[in-house]
Amino acid sequence: MKKLLWIVNPHAGRGAMSGKIIGCVTSFQQAGFDVTLYVTQGAQDATRVVRERAAEFDRIVCAGGDGTLNEVVTGLMANEVRPPLGYIPAGTTNDFALSLDIPKVPAEAAVVAAGDRLQALDIGRFNDRYFNYIAAFGVFTEVSYATPQQSKNIFGRAAYIMEGVKSLTNIREHHIRVESEEMTIEDDFIYGMVSNSVSVGGFKAITPDGVALDDGLYEVLLVYPVENPMELQWLVNDLLTHNMESSRFVYFRTARITFDATDEIPWTLDGEFGGAVQHAEITNCARAITFATGGKLPESKA
């Protein structure tokens, strides 16, 4: 039989997998897999297990939030042998699952995770680390990893909003030189995002219809400082209405980009703290990992 390693984060999303184990295992077995279940024991444990054991299996599936998925992807990127990866979303926002058209119900997601609809997708490299769909800095980015897990479990997405409101009282400006093949710009920014997703923070990306997850390109968004709450509202309106002519932000696509700041800047990678650095080099690793997907994804025209 084909072998499947199922990695479960028991703490993600209010313990969302509690009571769902048997149903998911049944789906895996019906798809012809011999299942090995591993329950993570703490931070980075999923990375370790995948790095050490990936070559033993024909399929890897993880259940947890975007942070758990990031750990598994990091483990796979350390291997020459990379079996297809399935994802059962069990976190609070699960942006990447939305991009992959994966159902929210674990039993339904398990069918997709063990299915034959596979697609090789891009993975990002941030200095010496990896990310699935977003690397970002600035206002709001600290919200995801600063929000206490207990608050996430109790309040869900509302917990992120509550922490986000707090961050508005302390908007920092960062002076950065940004370089890519497409453009070079040096200025002050309050937010920057390099992403590959139709959803960020549970909300649609600025151009969701134009996002291809396998085209070797990332979407870059750089937001200029705002002087008062009214300007902030105008900025939000421009982003929500996809006003690409706005002078309040810069938006473009690239395969490789560097950020050089005057001070260390905290970054978030897939909603988890990614470190504080002055220099960040981000590279698109085109079609690096094959995912089990729930539907026909936007493909590159290359």
PDB file of C-alpha atoms in Angstrom:
ATOM      1  CA  MET A   1       0.000   0.000   0.000  1.00  0.00           C
ATOM      2  CA  LYS A   2       0.968   3.619  -0.441  1.00  0.00           C
ATOM      3  CA  LYS A   3       2.221   5.218   2.751  1.00  0.00           C
ATOM      4  CA  LEU A   4       0.874   8.482   4.179  1.00  0.00           C
ATOM      5  CA  LEU A   5       2.310  10.517   7.045  1.00  0.00           C
ATOM      6  CA  TRP A   6      -0.384  12.565   8.776  1.00  0.00           C
ATOM      7  CA  ILE A   7       0.951  15.363  10.973  1.00  0.00           C
ATOM      8  CA  VAL A   8      -1.571  16.941  13.364  1.00  0.00           C
ATOM      9  CA  ASN A   9      -1.190  20.080  15.466  1.00  0.00           C
ATOM     10  CA  PRO A  10      -3.600  19.374  18.354  1.00  0.00           C
ATOM     11  CA  HIS A  11      -3.726  23.023  19.503  1.00  0.00           C
ATOM     12  CA  ALA A  12      -4.633  24.768  16.239  1.00  0.00           C
ATOM     13  CA  GLY A  13      -8.001  26.457  15.836  1.00  0.00           C
ATOM     14  CA  ARG A  14      -9.640  25.702  19.191  1.00  0.00           C
ATOM     15  CA  GLY A  15      -8.492  22.086  18.932  1.00  0.00           C
ATOM     16  CA  ALA A  16     -10.400  21.816  15.662  1.00  0.00           C
ATOM     17  CA  MET A  17      -9.266  18.248  14.966  1.00  0.00           C
ATOM     18  CA  SER A  18     -10.709  16.865  18.208  1.00  0.00           C
ATOM     19  CA  GLY A  19     -13.197  14.152  17.284  1.00  0.00           C
ATOM     20  CA  LYS A  20     -12.276  14.346  13.583  1.00  0.00           C
ATOM     21  CA  ILE A  21      -9.364  11.882  13.574  1.00  0.00           C
ATOM     22  CA  ILE A  22     -11.254   8.688  12.699  1.00  0.00           C
ATOM     23  CA  GLY A  23     -13.183  10.269   9.839  1.00  0.00           C
ATOM     24  CA  CYS A  24     -10.001  11.613   8.259  1.00  0.00           C
ATOM     25  CA  VAL A  25      -8.104   8.339   8.658  1.00  0.00           C
ATOM     26  CA  THR A  26     -11.018   6.531   7.025  1.00  0.00           C
ATOM     27  CA  SER A  27     -10.797   8.871   4.020  1.00  0.00           C
ATOM     28  CA  PHE A  28      -7.063   8.226   3.715  1.00  0.00           C
ATOM     29  CA  GLN A  29      -7.519   4.464   3.906  1.00  0.00           C
ATOM     30  CA  GLN A  30     -10.314   4.501   1.337  1.00  0.00           C
ATOM     31  CA  ALA A  31      -7.886   6.287  -1.000  1.00  0.00           C
ATOM     32  CA  GLY A  32      -5.470   3.369  -0.623  1.00  0.00           C
ATOM     33  CA  PHE A  33      -3.051   4.760   1.972  1.00  0.00           C
ATOM     34  CA  ASP A  34      -1.492   3.069   4.983  1.00  0.00           C
ATOM     35  CA  VAL A  35      -1.602   5.884   7.565  1.00  0.00           C
ATOM     36  CA  THR A  36       1.012   6.899  10.123  1.00  0.00           C
ATOM     37  CA  LEU A  37      -0.279   9.546  12.553  1.00  0.00           C
ATOM     38  CA  TYR A  38       2.124  11.975  14.235  1.00  0.00           C
ATOM     39  CA  VAL A  39       0.937  14.554  16.798  1.00  0.00           C
ATOM     40  CA  THR A  40       3.290  17.532  17.051  1.00  0.00           C
ATOM     41  CA  GLN A  41       4.972  18.096  20.404  1.00  0.00           C
ATOM     42  CA  GLY A  42       5.824  21.776  20.054  1.00  0.00           C
ATOM     43  CA  ALA A  43       7.202  24.498  17.795  1.00  0.00           C
ATOM     44  CA  GLN A  44       9.301  23.291  14.830  1.00  0.00           C
ATOM     45  CA  ASP A  45       8.520  19.644  15.593  1.00  0.00           C
ATOM     46  CA  ALA A  46       6.707  19.230  12.290  1.00  0.00           C
ATOM     47  CA  THR A  47       9.779  20.535  10.438  1.00  0.00           C
ATOM     48  CA  ARG A  48      11.997  18.005  12.185  1.00  0.00           C
ATOM     49  CA  VAL A  49       9.739  15.034  11.482  1.00  0.00           C
ATOM     50  CA  VAL A  50       9.329  15.891   7.801  1.00  0.00           C
ATOM     51  CA  ARG A  51      13.031  16.570   7.342  1.00  0.00           C
ATOM     52  CA  GLU A  52      13.906  13.195   8.873  1.00  0.00           C
ATOM     53  CA  ARG A  53      11.130  10.998   7.459  1.00  0.00           C
ATOM     54  CA  ALA A  54       9.748  12.496   4.229  1.00  0.00           C
ATOM     55  CA  ALA A  55      11.492   9.935   2.012  1.00  0.00           C
ATOM     56  CA  GLU A  56       9.621   7.079   3.747  1.00  0.00           C
ATOM     57  CA  PHE A  57       6.204   8.194   2.479  1.00  0.00           C
ATOM     58  CA  ASP A  58       4.238   8.589  -0.748  1.00  0.00           C
ATOM     59  CA  ARG A  59       2.089  11.434   0.632  1.00  0.00           C
ATOM     60  CA  ILE A  60       2.344  13.846   3.568  1.00  0.00           C
ATOM     61  CA  VAL A  61      -0.729  15.538   5.028  1.00  0.00           C
ATOM     62  CA  CYS A  62      -0.739  18.137   7.782  1.00  0.00           C
ATOM     63  CA  ALA A  63      -3.639  19.370   9.909  1.00  0.00           C
ATOM     64  CA  GLY A  64      -3.254  22.739  11.587  1.00  0.00           C
ATOM     65  CA  GLY A  65      -3.035  26.427  10.775  1.00  0.00           C
ATOM     66  CA  ASP A  66      -0.865  28.228   8.250  1.00  0.00           C
ATOM     67  CA  GLY A  67       2.021  28.111  10.744  1.00  0.00           C
ATOM     68  CA  THR A  68       1.887  24.309  10.872  1.00  0.00           C
ATOM     69  CA  LEU A  69       1.838  24.159   7.094  1.00  0.00           C
ATOM     70  CA  ASN A  70       4.869  26.447   7.011  1.00  0.00           C
ATOM     71  CA  GLU A  71       6.787  24.066   9.278  1.00  0.00           C
ATOM     72  CA  VAL A  72       5.983  21.108   7.028  1.00  0.00           C
ATOM     73  CA  VAL A  73       6.969  23.012   3.879  1.00  0.00           C
ATOM     74  CA  THR A  74      10.260  24.001   5.527  1.00  0.00           C
ATOM     75  CA  GLY A  75      10.972  20.344   6.253  1.00  0.00           C
ATOM     76  CA  LEU A  76      10.170  19.351   2.675  1.00  0.00           C
ATOM     77  CA  MET A  77      12.416  22.041   1.216  1.00  0.00           C
ATOM     78  CA  ALA A  78      15.309  20.489   3.141  1.00  0.00           C
ATOM     79  CA  ASN A  79      14.780  17.194   1.270  1.00  0.00           C
ATOM     80  CA  GLU A  80      15.633  16.070  -2.231  1.00  0.00           C
ATOM     81  CA  VAL A  81      12.654  13.705  -2.052  1.00  0.00           C
ATOM     82  CA  ARG A  82       9.440  15.726  -1.717  1.00  0.00           C
ATOM     83  CA  PRO A  83       6.243  13.658  -1.741  1.00  0.00           C
ATOM     84  CA  PRO A  84       2.991  15.479  -2.564  1.00  0.00           C
ATOM     85  CA  LEU A  85       1.565  17.505   0.314  1.00  0.00           C
ATOM     86  CA  GLY A  86      -2.051  17.620   1.472  1.00  0.00           C
ATOM     87  CA  TYR A  87      -3.465  20.186   3.881  1.00  0.00           C
ATOM     88  CA  ILE A  88      -6.377  19.965   6.311  1.00  0.00           C
ATOM     89  CA  PRO A  89      -6.991  23.525   7.552  1.00  0.00           C
ATOM     90  CA  ALA A  90      -7.549  23.690  11.309  1.00  0.00           C
ATOM     91  CA  GLY A  91      -6.323  27.181  12.172  1.00  0.00           C
ATOM     92  CA  THR A  92      -8.100  30.507  12.603  1.00  0.00           C
ATOM     93  CA  THR A  93      -7.753  32.100   9.143  1.00  0.00           C
ATOM     94  CA  ASN A  94      -6.192  29.430   6.838  1.00  0.00           C
ATOM     95  CA  ASP A  95      -5.398  31.756   3.943  1.00  0.00           C
ATOM     96  CA  PHE A  96      -3.487  29.183   1.952  1.00  0.00           C
ATOM     97  CA  ALA A  97      -6.354  26.688   2.124  1.00  0.00           C
ATOM     98  CA  LEU A  98      -8.605  29.274   0.480  1.00  0.00           C
ATOM     99  CA  SER A  99      -6.069  29.680  -2.331  1.00  0.00           C
ATOM    100  CA  LEU A 100      -6.004  25.901  -2.827  1.00  0.00           C
ATOM    101  CA  ASP A 101      -9.823  25.630  -2.791  1.00  0.00           C
ATOM    102  CA  ILE A 102      -9.705  23.222   0.161  1.00  0.00           C
ATOM    103  CA  PRO A 103     -12.969  22.672   2.113  1.00  0.00           C
ATOM    104  CA  LYS A 104     -13.191  23.844   5.720  1.00  0.00           C
ATOM    105  CA  VAL A 105     -14.777  20.583   6.930  1.00  0.00           C
ATOM    106  CA  PRO A 106     -11.904  18.233   7.957  1.00  0.00           C
ATOM    107  CA  ALA A 107     -13.469  15.067   6.511  1.00  0.00           C
ATOM    108  CA  GLU A 108     -13.982  16.787   3.154  1.00  0.00           C
ATOM    109  CA  ALA A 109     -10.489  18.269   3.236  1.00  0.00           C
ATOM    110  CA  ALA A 110      -9.088  14.796   3.931  1.00  0.00           C
ATOM    111  CA  VAL A 111     -10.612  13.516   0.685  1.00  0.00           C
ATOM    112  CA  VAL A 112      -8.852  16.332  -1.184  1.00  0.00           C
ATOM    113  CA  ALA A 113      -5.575  15.728   0.681  1.00  0.00           C
ATOM    114  CA  ALA A 114      -5.535  12.070  -0.379  1.00  0.00           C
ATOM    115  CA  GLY A 115      -6.789  12.767  -3.894  1.00  0.00           C
ATOM    116  CA  ASP A 116      -5.119  12.705  -7.292  1.00  0.00           C
ATOM    117  CA  ARG A 117      -5.575  16.376  -8.203  1.00  0.00           C
ATOM    118  CA  LEU A 118      -2.002  17.590  -7.777  1.00  0.00           C
ATOM    119  CA  GLN A 119      -0.249  20.792  -8.785  1.00  0.00           C
ATOM    120  CA  ALA A 120       3.334  21.983  -8.317  1.00  0.00           C
ATOM    121  CA  LEU A 121       3.295  25.448  -6.714  1.00  0.00           C
ATOM    122  CA  ASP A 122       5.774  28.188  -5.890  1.00  0.00           C
ATOM    123  CA  ILE A 123       7.465  28.451  -2.490  1.00  0.00           C
ATOM    124  CA  GLY A 124       9.187  31.561  -1.157  1.00  0.00           C
ATOM    125  CA  ARG A 125      12.667  31.777   0.294  1.00  0.00           C
ATOM    126  CA  PHE A 126      13.278  34.567   2.821  1.00  0.00           C
ATOM    127  CA  ASN A 127      17.031  34.758   3.521  1.00  0.00           C
ATOM    128  CA  ASP A 128      17.596  31.250   4.938  1.00  0.00           C
ATOM    129  CA  ARG A 129      13.936  30.483   5.706  1.00  0.00           C
ATOM    130  CA  TYR A 130      10.885  29.521   3.657  1.00  0.00           C
ATOM    131  CA  PHE A 131       7.267  30.666   3.440  1.00  0.00           C
ATOM    132  CA  ASN A 132       4.169  29.408   1.665  1.00  0.00           C
ATOM    133  CA  TYR A 133       2.275  32.512   0.694  1.00  0.00           C
ATOM    134  CA  ILE A 134       3.337  35.735   2.444  1.00  0.00           C
ATOM    135  CA  ALA A 135       6.301  37.623   3.881  1.00  0.00           C
ATOM    136  CA  ALA A 136       5.356  41.014   5.318  1.00  0.00           C
ATOM    137  CA  PHE A 137       6.460  43.843   7.604  1.00  0.00           C
ATOM    138  CA  GLY A 138       4.878  46.887   9.178  1.00  0.00           C
ATOM    139  CA  VAL A 139       1.484  47.823  10.579  1.00  0.00           C
ATOM    140  CA  PHE A 140      -0.770  44.834  11.347  1.00  0.00           C
ATOM    141  CA  THR A 141       1.911  42.225  10.611  1.00  0.00           C
ATOM    142  CA  GLU A 142       2.724  41.714  14.289  1.00  0.00           C
ATOM    143  CA  VAL A 143      -0.941  41.052  15.004  1.00  0.00           C
ATOM    144  CA  SER A 144      -0.942  37.381  13.990  1.00  0.00           C
ATOM    145  CA  TYR A 145       1.977  36.283  16.120  1.00  0.00           C
ATOM    146  CA  ALA A 146       1.339  38.748  18.973  1.00  0.00           C
ATOM    147  CA  THR A 147      -2.257  37.621  19.472  1.00  0.00           C
ATOM    148  CA  PRO A 148      -2.360  35.107  22.360  1.00  0.00           C
ATOM    149  CA  GLN A 149      -3.369  31.578  21.326  1.00  0.00           C
ATOM    150  CA  GLN A 150      -6.037  31.570  24.024  1.00  0.00           C
ATOM    151  CA  SER A 151      -7.609  34.686  22.498  1.00  0.00           C
ATOM    152  CA  LYS A 152      -7.514  33.076  19.051  1.00  0.00           C
ATOM    153  CA  ASN A 153      -9.248  29.991  20.422  1.00  0.00           C
ATOM    154  CA  ILE A 154     -11.968  32.008  22.191  1.00  0.00           C
ATOM    155  CA  PHE A 155     -12.630  34.875  19.784  1.00  0.00           C
ATOM    156  CA  GLY A 156     -11.430  33.526  16.403  1.00  0.00           C
ATOM    157  CA  ARG A 157     -10.808  36.224  13.774  1.00  0.00           C
ATOM    158  CA  ALA A 158     -12.164  38.896  16.154  1.00  0.00           C
ATOM    159  CA  ALA A 159      -8.992  38.419  18.218  1.00  0.00           C
ATOM    160  CA  TYR A 160      -6.882  39.581  15.272  1.00  0.00           C
ATOM    161  CA  ILE A 161      -9.092  42.626  14.790  1.00  0.00           C
ATOM    162  CA  MET A 162      -8.808  43.610  18.459  1.00  0.00           C
ATOM    163  CA  GLU A 163      -5.020  43.411  18.334  1.00  0.00           C
ATOM    164  CA  GLY A 164      -5.011  45.260  14.997  1.00  0.00           C
ATOM    165  CA  VAL A 165      -6.871  48.231  16.442  1.00  0.00           C
ATOM    166  CA  LYS A 166      -4.187  48.502  19.122  1.00  0.00           C
ATOM    167  CA  SER A 167      -1.451  48.630  16.473  1.00  0.00           C
ATOM    168  CA  LEU A 168      -3.038  51.664  14.784  1.00  0.00           C
ATOM    169  CA  THR A 169      -1.979  53.833  17.713  1.00  0.00           C
ATOM    170  CA  ASN A 170       1.685  53.132  17.016  1.00  0.00           C
ATOM    171  CA  ILE A 171       2.315  53.146  13.267  1.00  0.00           C
ATOM    172  CA  ARG A 172       6.042  53.022  12.568  1.00  0.00           C
ATOM    173  CA  GLU A 173       7.693  54.225   9.395  1.00  0.00           C
ATOM    174  CA  HIS A 174      10.590  52.259   7.938  1.00  0.00           C
ATOM    175  CA  HIS A 175      13.131  53.756   5.541  1.00  0.00           C
ATOM    176  CA  ILE A 176      13.977  51.060   3.002  1.00  0.00           C
ATOM    177  CA  ARG A 177      15.736  50.630  -0.309  1.00  0.00           C
ATOM    178  CA  VAL A 178      13.818  48.090  -2.385  1.00  0.00           C
ATOM    179  CA  GLU A 179      15.454  46.520  -5.431  1.00  0.00           C
ATOM    180  CA  SER A 180      14.167  44.120  -8.066  1.00  0.00           C
ATOM    181  CA  GLU A 181      14.601  43.614 -11.787  1.00  0.00           C
ATOM    182  CA  GLU A 182      11.394  45.569 -12.352  1.00  0.00           C
ATOM    183  CA  MET A 183      12.187  48.641 -10.237  1.00  0.00           C
ATOM    184  CA  THR A 184      14.344  50.231  -7.554  1.00  0.00           C
ATOM    185  CA  ILE A 185      12.771  52.524  -4.987  1.00  0.00           C
ATOM    186  CA  GLU A 186      13.990  54.079  -1.729  1.00  0.00           C
ATOM    187  CA  ASP A 187      11.457  55.687   0.578  1.00  0.00           C
ATOM    188  CA  ASP A 188       9.552  55.449   3.864  1.00  0.00           C
ATOM    189  CA  PHE A 189       6.925  52.709   4.172  1.00  0.00           C
ATOM    190  CA  ILE A 190       4.522  51.623   6.890  1.00  0.00           C
ATOM    191  CA  TYR A 191       3.757  48.243   5.333  1.00  0.00           C
ATOM    192  CA  GLY A 192       5.240  45.850   2.829  1.00  0.00           C
ATOM    193  CA  MET A 193       4.024  42.508   1.544  1.00  0.00           C
ATOM    194  CA  VAL A 194       5.435  39.882  -0.807  1.00  0.00           C
ATOM    195  CA  SER A 195       2.661  37.358  -1.378  1.00  0.00           C
ATOM    196  CA  ASN A 196       1.331  34.508  -3.483  1.00  0.00           C
ATOM    197  CA  SER A 197      -2.261  34.064  -2.341  1.00  0.00           C
ATOM    198  CA  VAL A 198      -5.808  35.040  -3.232  1.00  0.00           C
ATOM    199  CA  SER A 199      -6.424  35.758   0.464  1.00  0.00           C
ATOM    200  CA  VAL A 200      -4.381  37.498   3.163  1.00  0.00           C
ATOM    201  CA  GLY A 201      -5.631  37.617   6.738  1.00  0.00           C
ATOM    202  CA  GLY A 202      -8.918  36.128   5.615  1.00  0.00           C
ATOM    203  CA  PHE A 203      -9.512  38.964   3.143  1.00  0.00           C
ATOM    204  CA  LYS A 204      -9.121  38.894  -0.640  1.00  0.00           C
ATOM    205  CA  ALA A 205      -5.809  40.046  -2.086  1.00  0.00           C
ATOM    206  CA  ILE A 206      -5.653  43.328  -4.004  1.00  0.00           C
ATOM    207  CA  THR A 207      -5.835  41.545  -7.374  1.00  0.00           C
ATOM    208  CA  PRO A 208      -7.095  38.027  -6.535  1.00  0.00           C
ATOM    209  CA  ASP A 209      -8.157  37.288 -10.124  1.00  0.00           C
ATOM    210  CA  GLY A 210      -4.614  37.909 -11.365  1.00  0.00           C
ATOM    211  CA  VAL A 211      -2.797  35.662  -8.895  1.00  0.00           C
ATOM    212  CA  ALA A 212      -1.251  32.481 -10.324  1.00  0.00           C
ATOM    213  CA  LEU A 213       0.346  30.213  -7.726  1.00  0.00           C
ATOM    214  CA  ASP A 214       2.811  28.606 -10.128  1.00  0.00           C
ATOM    215  CA  ASP A 215       4.072  31.424 -12.352  1.00  0.00           C
ATOM    216  CA  GLY A 216       7.361  32.053 -10.525  1.00  0.00           C
ATOM    217  CA  LEU A 217       6.259  35.560  -9.563  1.00  0.00           C
ATOM    218  CA  TYR A 218       5.229  37.235  -6.324  1.00  0.00           C
ATOM    219  CA  GLU A 219       2.862  40.156  -5.816  1.00  0.00           C
ATOM    220  CA  VAL A 220       4.600  43.045  -4.025  1.00  0.00           C
ATOM    221  CA  LEU A 221       2.683  45.752  -2.146  1.00  0.00           C
ATOM    222  CA  LEU A 222       4.446  48.720  -0.499  1.00  0.00           C
ATOM    223  CA  VAL A 223       2.379  51.256   1.454  1.00  0.00           C
ATOM    224  CA  TYR A 224       3.479  54.846   2.047  1.00  0.00           C
ATOM    225  CA  PRO A 225       2.990  56.607   5.427  1.00  0.00           C
ATOM    226  CA  VAL A 226      -0.320  58.226   6.353  1.00  0.00           C
ATOM    227  CA  GLU A 227      -0.544  61.512   8.240  1.00  0.00           C
ATOM    228  CA  ASN A 228      -3.914  61.139   9.951  1.00  0.00           C
ATOM    229  CA  PRO A 229      -6.934  58.813  10.375  1.00  0.00           C
ATOM    230  CA  MET A 230      -8.621  60.296   7.295  1.00  0.00           C
ATOM    231  CA  GLU A 231      -5.644  59.407   5.067  1.00  0.00           C
ATOM    232  CA  LEU A 232      -5.661  55.940   6.597  1.00  0.00           C
ATOM    233  CA  GLN A 233      -9.302  55.545   5.598  1.00  0.00           C
ATOM    234  CA  TRP A 234      -8.518  56.685   2.050  1.00  0.00           C
ATOM    235  CA  LEU A 235      -5.703  54.137   1.897  1.00  0.00           C
ATOM    236  CA  VAL A 236      -7.996  51.344   3.067  1.00  0.00           C
ATOM    237  CA  ASN A 237     -10.604  52.368   0.498  1.00  0.00           C
ATOM    238  CA  ASP A 238      -8.016  52.300  -2.300  1.00  0.00           C
ATOM    239  CA  LEU A 239      -6.927  48.814  -1.292  1.00  0.00           C
ATOM    240  CA  LEU A 240     -10.451  47.443  -0.917  1.00  0.00           C
ATOM    241  CA  THR A 241     -11.587  48.891  -4.255  1.00  0.00           C
ATOM    242  CA  HIS A 242      -8.417  47.707  -6.016  1.00  0.00           C
ATOM    243  CA  ASN A 243      -7.552  51.240  -7.090  1.00  0.00           C
ATOM    244  CA  MET A 244      -4.306  50.498  -8.906  1.00  0.00           C
ATOM    245  CA  GLU A 245      -3.866  54.185  -9.789  1.00  0.00           C
ATOM    246  CA  SER A 246      -3.548  55.131  -6.116  1.00  0.00           C
ATOM    247  CA  SER A 247      -0.532  57.199  -5.075  1.00  0.00           C
ATOM    248  CA  ARG A 248      -0.718  55.738  -1.554  1.00  0.00           C
ATOM    249  CA  PHE A 249       0.954  52.434  -2.435  1.00  0.00           C
ATOM    250  CA  VAL A 250       3.176  50.689  -4.986  1.00  0.00           C
ATOM    251  CA  TYR A 251       2.186  47.344  -6.504  1.00  0.00           C
ATOM    252  CA  PHE A 252       4.109  45.114  -8.924  1.00  0.00           C
ATOM    253  CA  ARG A 253       5.191  41.510  -9.582  1.00  0.00           C
ATOM    254  CA  THR A 254       8.667  40.032  -9.389  1.00  0.00           C
ATOM    255  CA  ALA A 255      10.601  36.775  -8.965  1.00  0.00           C
ATOM    256  CA  ARG A 256      13.294  38.190  -6.694  1.00  0.00           C
ATOM    257  CA  ILE A 257      13.451  41.260  -4.460  1.00  0.00           C
ATOM    258  CA  THR A 258      15.707  42.682  -1.753  1.00  0.00           C
ATOM    259  CA  PHE A 259      14.938  45.035   1.122  1.00  0.00           C
ATOM    260  CA  ASP A 260      17.678  47.067   2.839  1.00  0.00           C
ATOM    261  CA  ALA A 261      16.512  49.120   5.811  1.00  0.00           C
ATOM    262  CA  THR A 262      18.235  51.650   8.058  1.00  0.00           C
ATOM    263  CA  ASP A 263      17.088  49.667  11.119  1.00  0.00           C
ATOM    264  CA  GLU A 264      16.103  46.092  11.851  1.00  0.00           C
ATOM    265  CA  ILE A 265      12.523  45.402  10.802  1.00  0.00           C
ATOM    266  CA  PRO A 266      10.352  42.594  12.244  1.00  0.00           C
ATOM    267  CA  TRP A 267       8.893  40.375   9.516  1.00  0.00           C
ATOM    268  CA  THR A 268       6.079  37.872   9.595  1.00  0.00           C
ATOM    269  CA  LEU A 269       6.189  34.690   7.490  1.00  0.00           C
ATOM    270  CA  ASP A 270       2.824  32.982   6.991  1.00  0.00           C
ATOM    271  CA  GLY A 271       1.498  34.670  10.126  1.00  0.00           C
ATOM    272  CA  GLU A 272       4.412  33.680  12.371  1.00  0.00           C
ATOM    273  CA  PHE A 273       7.334  35.793  13.553  1.00  0.00           C
ATOM    274  CA  GLY A 274      10.081  35.566  10.939  1.00  0.00           C
ATOM    275  CA  GLY A 275      12.805  37.553  12.690  1.00  0.00           C
ATOM    276  CA  ALA A 276      13.989  41.168  12.717  1.00  0.00           C
ATOM    277  CA  VAL A 277      16.514  41.969   9.971  1.00  0.00           C
ATOM    278  CA  GLN A 278      18.004  44.926   8.120  1.00  0.00           C
ATOM    279  CA  HIS A 279      18.556  42.951   4.920  1.00  0.00           C
ATOM    280  CA  ALA A 280      15.952  40.634   3.427  1.00  0.00           C
ATOM    281  CA  GLU A 281      16.362  38.759   0.159  1.00  0.00           C
ATOM    282  CA  ILE A 282      13.210  37.076  -1.107  1.00  0.00           C
ATOM    283  CA  THR A 283      13.309  34.596  -3.971  1.00  0.00           C
ATOM    284  CA  ASN A 284      10.511  32.662  -5.649  1.00  0.00           C
ATOM    285  CA  CYS A 285      11.315  28.925  -5.791  1.00  0.00           C
ATOM    286  CA  ALA A 286       9.131  28.133  -8.768  1.00  0.00           C
ATOM    287  CA  ARG A 287       6.959  24.998  -8.547  1.00  0.00           C
ATOM    288  CA  ALA A 288       9.050  23.624  -5.693  1.00  0.00           C
ATOM    289  CA  ILE A 289       6.383  21.546  -3.902  1.00  0.00           C
ATOM    290  CA  THR A 290       3.433  19.565  -5.259  1.00  0.00           C
ATOM    291  CA  PHE A 291       0.153  20.122  -3.408  1.00  0.00           C
ATOM    292  CA  ALA A 292      -3.122  18.230  -3.380  1.00  0.00           C
ATOM    293  CA  THR A 293      -5.714  20.824  -4.385  1.00  0.00           C
ATOM    294  CA  GLY A 294      -9.480  21.077  -4.230  1.00  0.00           C
ATOM    295  CA  GLY A 295     -10.084  22.462  -7.675  1.00  0.00           C
ATOM    296  CA  LYS A 296      -8.637  23.928 -10.826  1.00  0.00           C
ATOM    297  CA  LEU A 297      -6.145  26.591  -9.735  1.00  0.00           C
ATOM    298  CA  PRO A 298      -5.071  29.605 -11.802  1.00  0.00           C
ATOM    299  CA  GLU A 299      -2.022  28.527 -13.787  1.00  0.00           C
ATOM    300  CA  SER A 300       0.748  30.563 -15.287  1.00  0.00           C
ATOM    301  CA  LYS A 301       0.721  31.115 -19.049  1.00  0.00           C
ATOM    302  CA  ALA A 302       4.399  30.236 -19.327  1.00  0.00           C
TER     303      ALA A 302
END
